[in-house]
Amino acid sequence: MAILYDAASKTLSLHTRNTTYQMQIGATGHLLHLYFGRRVDAVHMDYCIIPSDRGFSPNPYEARYTREISLDTLPQEYPGANSGDFRVPALDCLSANGAVGTDLRYLRHEIRAGKYALPGLPAAFAGAGEAETLSITLGDAATGLEVELLYGVFEAADMLTRAAIIHNNGTSAVTLNRVGSLCLDIPFGRWELLHLHGRHSMERNAERAPLMRGMQTVESRRGASSHHHNPFVALLEPAATETRGECVGILPLYSGNHRTDIEVDQTDSVRVVSGINPDMFSWQLTPGDSFAAPEAAFCFTDEGLGDLSNRLHRFIRRHIIRSPWKDRCRPVLINSWEAMLFDFDADRVMRLAEQAAALGVEMLVLDDGWFGARNSDLEGLGDWTPNAAKLPGGLKPLSDAVHALGMKFGLWIEPEMVNEISALYAEHPDWALTVPGRNPAFGRNQLVLDMGRAEVVDYLYGVFSALLRDEGIDYIKWDMNRNMTDVYSRALPPDRQREASHRYMLGVYDLLDRLTTAFPEVLFEGCAGGGGRFDAGMLHYTPQIWCSDDTDAIERVAIQLGTSVAYPASTMGAHVSVCPNQQTGRTVPFGTRGIVAMSGTFGYELDPAQLTEDERRQVRAQIDRFHRWYDVIQYGDLNRLTELADRGDFTAWEFASPDKSRALLNVVTTHTRANHPGAHVRLRGLDPGAMYKIDEICYEGCVNPSMDVPLDGAALEGRVLSGASLMYAGFTLPPLMGDYPGAQVSFIRVDTDGGVG
Ligand code: DGJ
């Protein structure tokens, strides 16, 4: 049993393999948080709460003469507002009589086998015996609200999930102004906040800073989880590194306006409240109605950030992504975008496909520009019939011809948007989000469809299900190229307009759910101008997401390793593109570009006809290497061998198979220096008692101007070293010279007699 209730002490304990989460029904009926951390069995940790009078901290009515008892200082599971706790609330609402807030008291709880689901929202799922659910219901007498707190306990995965469903059991409507997915009070300790910030073409850079007293917020108000502030956050003890120290990770499964508030209060206690962003949000809950807050997954480790990441990676791969593609090698693709932009026709596309097929590429993806009057981003969005001038025969002859090459055929779509210059907008101008009487702001020349309207979602389902049924499509790239402004739904009454942003997300999830359920074999890749909606909510439906519009390999090292703090390599769309790079103008060796792209779902975004003979040879070799190592990259453990904050001369990371039989070391030099000692790293995730053969050393883009002799990996290949020596003494590469050289070194466990172990 992962969930235990002790009636004598009124404590509820959630145990995973290595962690314990404990709460208590307090004397006043408030649900108190006691502990989250390393596993502790058979002890009630209510002794950790020291009642004391802090002054100016109010007391609940039943304890009105006991100054030591205050909601303002007690750690809690789901605090309301305006009833004695001045810290950030999980729930904030307005009653019909104008009263603000709630005073939530325990009513009942239930322990169930299996994992709860959430209506209309992405949620982690479990196979038989993999999870248990705890449902705790709190009630507010004044409003009649009942709050069902849901806890999913994944014992073997060492992960917990939380969500909340608010029911209106009262007699009048209540307006919800804030509904948290979780509240996590951490009464003791000094913590640092790690979050993934960025901008378009520079997403998910990891930033870590000490918490200050007061409030720190990670949020998006853009209608998408955003390039700018990813919903994932972690708290780390200041001494935590990749391999040591306490870390808590919180992974919201939500793709819209999110907010995580981290408040350090008067006693240095930390409160984290995460959920839908209360800005631009409210929800009218009429009697009998329910509202579900999105789920958040979270975990604790005392073994450093690397362990936290791998725990999240395994959980995302096994319990969040539902596509059957999560367990399959993704086809190596060629995407038309950087090679052709809008300038193509069927012949040019076929030439691209033929050239790529000859190099071993397995799927052609036709990006933007194949439909309507789409010759630039000015027009045509919304008109999902093939552009007659470019594809006179339509899509099917093209997909047939691509299939005849032995390749899969993929297609780009952007369902949620419309150009003002389009047949769809002419017919349904009211389907776009615009404020009556005000000209809307444009983004990339387009407007946003009101995905909260059932008829819009039904229409889009009709269009795209027909495409997937009739046109021979194996893969969809689902793009979203602007953020939301002028949020006003013509389908909602004035007093419900603040529901529009969340209803939009529910509509997007509904469309994704219907399409991915109807076409489970189609591989979906999410995208939002690169990684503008790279989150666990989207990953529930799309097993991979285009990581960034920045394809520069050196920038990608930071982007992909930042992304890897929470998300596995199997989710990161990554391609080799041309140099000078279209986003930065930088030139990086072709081989180094391959190392970086191979650390995600591998592909190309260039015209193979423009490649030199040597580059064509390298493409074949890269695809071959990717095929030999994809299972370790996609399902293995990731070890960041250089710390994220270390802006040293090189960055190194390693994929190790869970059975410790194989490891792939990747090194990229980001700053070449004279007289360098060489990149020294200590491998991880090997068996110290086992022996490993250096299988292959690929030096990429190295020059040696003084001797003019290229580095030769063969000198060390075949050498057998112990796991202990590779992990404790480490492995040193010779100085890599040139612009952005890299190296990829593979290790395979062998028997002591030299056979593969
Ligand atoms: C943004 C995407 O990130 C690009 O890869 C490309 O698909 C363009 N949109 C097409 O408009």
JSON list of N, CA, C and O and ligand atoms in Angstrom, two decimals, residues 337 367-368 412 444 477 479 481 527 529-530 546 549, ligand 1:
[
{"chain": "A", "resi": 337, "resn": "TRP", "atom": "N", "xyz": [11.23, 23.20, -44.43]},
{"chain": "A", "resi": 337, "resn": "TRP", "atom": "CA", "xyz": [11.10, 24.62, -44.11]},
{"chain": "A", "resi": 337, "resn": "TRP", "atom": "C", "xyz": [12.37, 25.42, -44.42]},
{"chain": "A", "resi": 337, "resn": "TRP", "atom": "O", "xyz": [12.36, 26.33, -45.24]},
{"chain": "A", "resi": 367, "resn": "ASP", "atom": "N", "xyz": [6.46, 21.26, -44.96]},
{"chain": "A", "resi": 367, "resn": "ASP", "atom": "CA", "xyz": [6.14, 22.28, -43.94]},
{"chain": "A", "resi": 367, "resn": "ASP", "atom": "C", "xyz": [5.15, 23.29, -44.51]},
{"chain": "A", "resi": 367, "resn": "ASP", "atom": "O", "xyz": [4.46, 23.03, -45.51]},
{"chain": "A", "resi": 368, "resn": "ASP", "atom": "N", "xyz": [5.10, 24.44, -43.91]},
{"chain": "A", "resi": 368, "resn": "ASP", "atom": "CA", "xyz": [4.15, 25.51, -44.25]},
{"chain": "A", "resi": 368, "resn": "ASP", "atom": "C", "xyz": [4.16, 25.82, -45.77]},
{"chain": "A", "resi": 368, "resn": "ASP", "atom": "O", "xyz": [5.20, 25.72, -46.41]},
{"chain": "A", "resi": 412, "resn": "TRP", "atom": "N", "xyz": [2.74, 19.67, -42.34]},
{"chain": "A", "resi": 412, "resn": "TRP", "atom": "CA", "xyz": [2.63, 20.77, -41.36]},
{"chain": "A", "resi": 412, "resn": "TRP", "atom": "C", "xyz": [1.20, 21.31, -41.35]},
{"chain": "A", "resi": 412, "resn": "TRP", "atom": "O", "xyz": [0.59, 21.49, -42.41]},
{"chain": "A", "resi": 444, "resn": "ARG", "atom": "N", "xyz": [2.40, 37.66, -36.46]},
{"chain": "A", "resi": 444, "resn": "ARG", "atom": "CA", "xyz": [2.77, 36.97, -37.71]},
{"chain": "A", "resi": 444, "resn": "ARG", "atom": "C", "xyz": [1.63, 37.05, -38.74]},
{"chain": "A", "resi": 444, "resn": "ARG", "atom": "O", "xyz": [1.27, 36.09, -39.40]},
{"chain": "A", "resi": 477, "resn": "LYS", "atom": "N", "xyz": [3.00, 17.89, -38.13]},
{"chain": "A", "resi": 477, "resn": "LYS", "atom": "CA", "xyz": [3.66, 18.92, -37.31]},
{"chain": "A", "resi": 477, "resn": "LYS", "atom": "C", "xyz": [2.61, 19.98, -37.01]},
{"chain": "A", "resi": 477, "resn": "LYS", "atom": "O", "xyz": [2.13, 20.66, -37.92]},
{"chain": "A", "resi": 479, "resn": "ASP", "atom": "N", "xyz": [1.63, 23.30, -35.55]},
{"chain": "A", "resi": 479, "resn": "ASP", "atom": "CA", "xyz": [2.31, 24.55, -35.22]},
{"chain": "A", "resi": 479, "resn": "ASP", "atom": "C", "xyz": [1.32, 25.54, -34.57]},
{"chain": "A", "resi": 479, "resn": "ASP", "atom": "O", "xyz": [0.09, 25.35, -34.62]},
{"chain": "A", "resi": 481, "resn": "ASN", "atom": "N", "xyz": [1.70, 29.83, -34.17]},
{"chain": "A", "resi": 481, "resn": "ASN", "atom": "CA", "xyz": [2.72, 30.84, -34.42]},
{"chain": "A", "resi": 481, "resn": "ASN", "atom": "C", "xyz": [2.46, 32.23, -33.88]},
{"chain": "A", "resi": 481, "resn": "ASN", "atom": "O", "xyz": [3.05, 33.20, -34.37]},
{"chain": "A", "resi": 527, "resn": "CYS", "atom": "N", "xyz": [4.53, 22.04, -31.91]},
{"chain": "A", "resi": 527, "resn": "CYS", "atom": "CA", "xyz": [5.40, 23.15, -32.30]},
{"chain": "A", "resi": 527, "resn": "CYS", "atom": "C", "xyz": [4.64, 24.44, -31.98]},
{"chain": "A", "resi": 527, "resn": "CYS", "atom": "O", "xyz": [3.41, 24.48, -32.08]},
{"chain": "A", "resi": 529, "resn": "GLY", "atom": "N", "xyz": [6.04, 28.00, -33.09]},
{"chain": "A", "resi": 529, "resn": "GLY", "atom": "CA", "xyz": [7.17, 28.84, -33.48]},
{"chain": "A", "resi": 529, "resn": "GLY", "atom": "C", "xyz": [8.41, 28.31, -32.79]},
{"chain": "A", "resi": 529, "resn": "GLY", "atom": "O", "xyz": [9.11, 29.05, -32.10]},
{"chain": "A", "resi": 530, "resn": "GLY", "atom": "N", "xyz": [8.68, 27.01, -32.97]},
{"chain": "A", "resi": 530, "resn": "GLY", "atom": "CA", "xyz": [9.72, 26.34, -32.19]},
{"chain": "A", "resi": 530, "resn": "GLY", "atom": "C", "xyz": [9.11, 25.84, -30.89]},
{"chain": "A", "resi": 530, "resn": "GLY", "atom": "O", "xyz": [8.05, 25.22, -30.89]},
{"chain": "A", "resi": 546, "resn": "TRP", "atom": "N", "xyz": [8.89, 20.30, -31.56]},
{"chain": "A", "resi": 546, "resn": "TRP", "atom": "CA", "xyz": [10.00, 21.02, -32.19]},
{"chain": "A", "resi": 546, "resn": "TRP", "atom": "C", "xyz": [10.58, 21.96, -31.12]},
{"chain": "A", "resi": 546, "resn": "TRP", "atom": "O", "xyz": [9.88, 22.83, -30.61]},
{"chain": "A", "resi": 549, "resn": "ASP", "atom": "N", "xyz": [13.08, 27.22, -32.99]},
{"chain": "A", "resi": 549, "resn": "ASP", "atom": "CA", "xyz": [13.35, 27.65, -34.36]},
{"chain": "A", "resi": 549, "resn": "ASP", "atom": "C", "xyz": [14.83, 27.97, -34.56]},
{"chain": "A", "resi": 549, "resn": "ASP", "atom": "O", "xyz": [15.26, 28.21, -35.68]},
{"chain": "B", "resi": 1, "resn": "DGJ", "atom": "C1", "xyz": [7.41, 27.97, -37.09]},
{"chain": "B", "resi": 1, "resn": "DGJ", "atom": "C2", "xyz": [8.07, 26.63, -36.96]},
{"chain": "B", "resi": 1, "resn": "DGJ", "atom": "O1", "xyz": [8.77, 26.53, -35.76]},
{"chain": "B", "resi": 1, "resn": "DGJ", "atom": "C3", "xyz": [8.97, 26.42, -38.15]},
{"chain": "B", "resi": 1, "resn": "DGJ", "atom": "O2", "xyz": [9.69, 25.22, -38.02]},
{"chain": "B", "resi": 1, "resn": "DGJ", "atom": "C4", "xyz": [8.12, 26.40, -39.38]},
{"chain": "B", "resi": 1, "resn": "DGJ", "atom": "O3", "xyz": [7.24, 25.31, -39.34]},
{"chain": "B", "resi": 1, "resn": "DGJ", "atom": "C5", "xyz": [7.35, 27.71, -39.50]},
{"chain": "B", "resi": 1, "resn": "DGJ", "atom": "N1", "xyz": [6.63, 28.00, -38.29]},
{"chain": "B", "resi": 1, "resn": "DGJ", "atom": "C6", "xyz": [6.40, 27.65, -40.67]},
{"chain": "B", "resi": 1, "resn": "DGJ", "atom": "O4", "xyz": [5.55, 28.72, -40.71]}
]
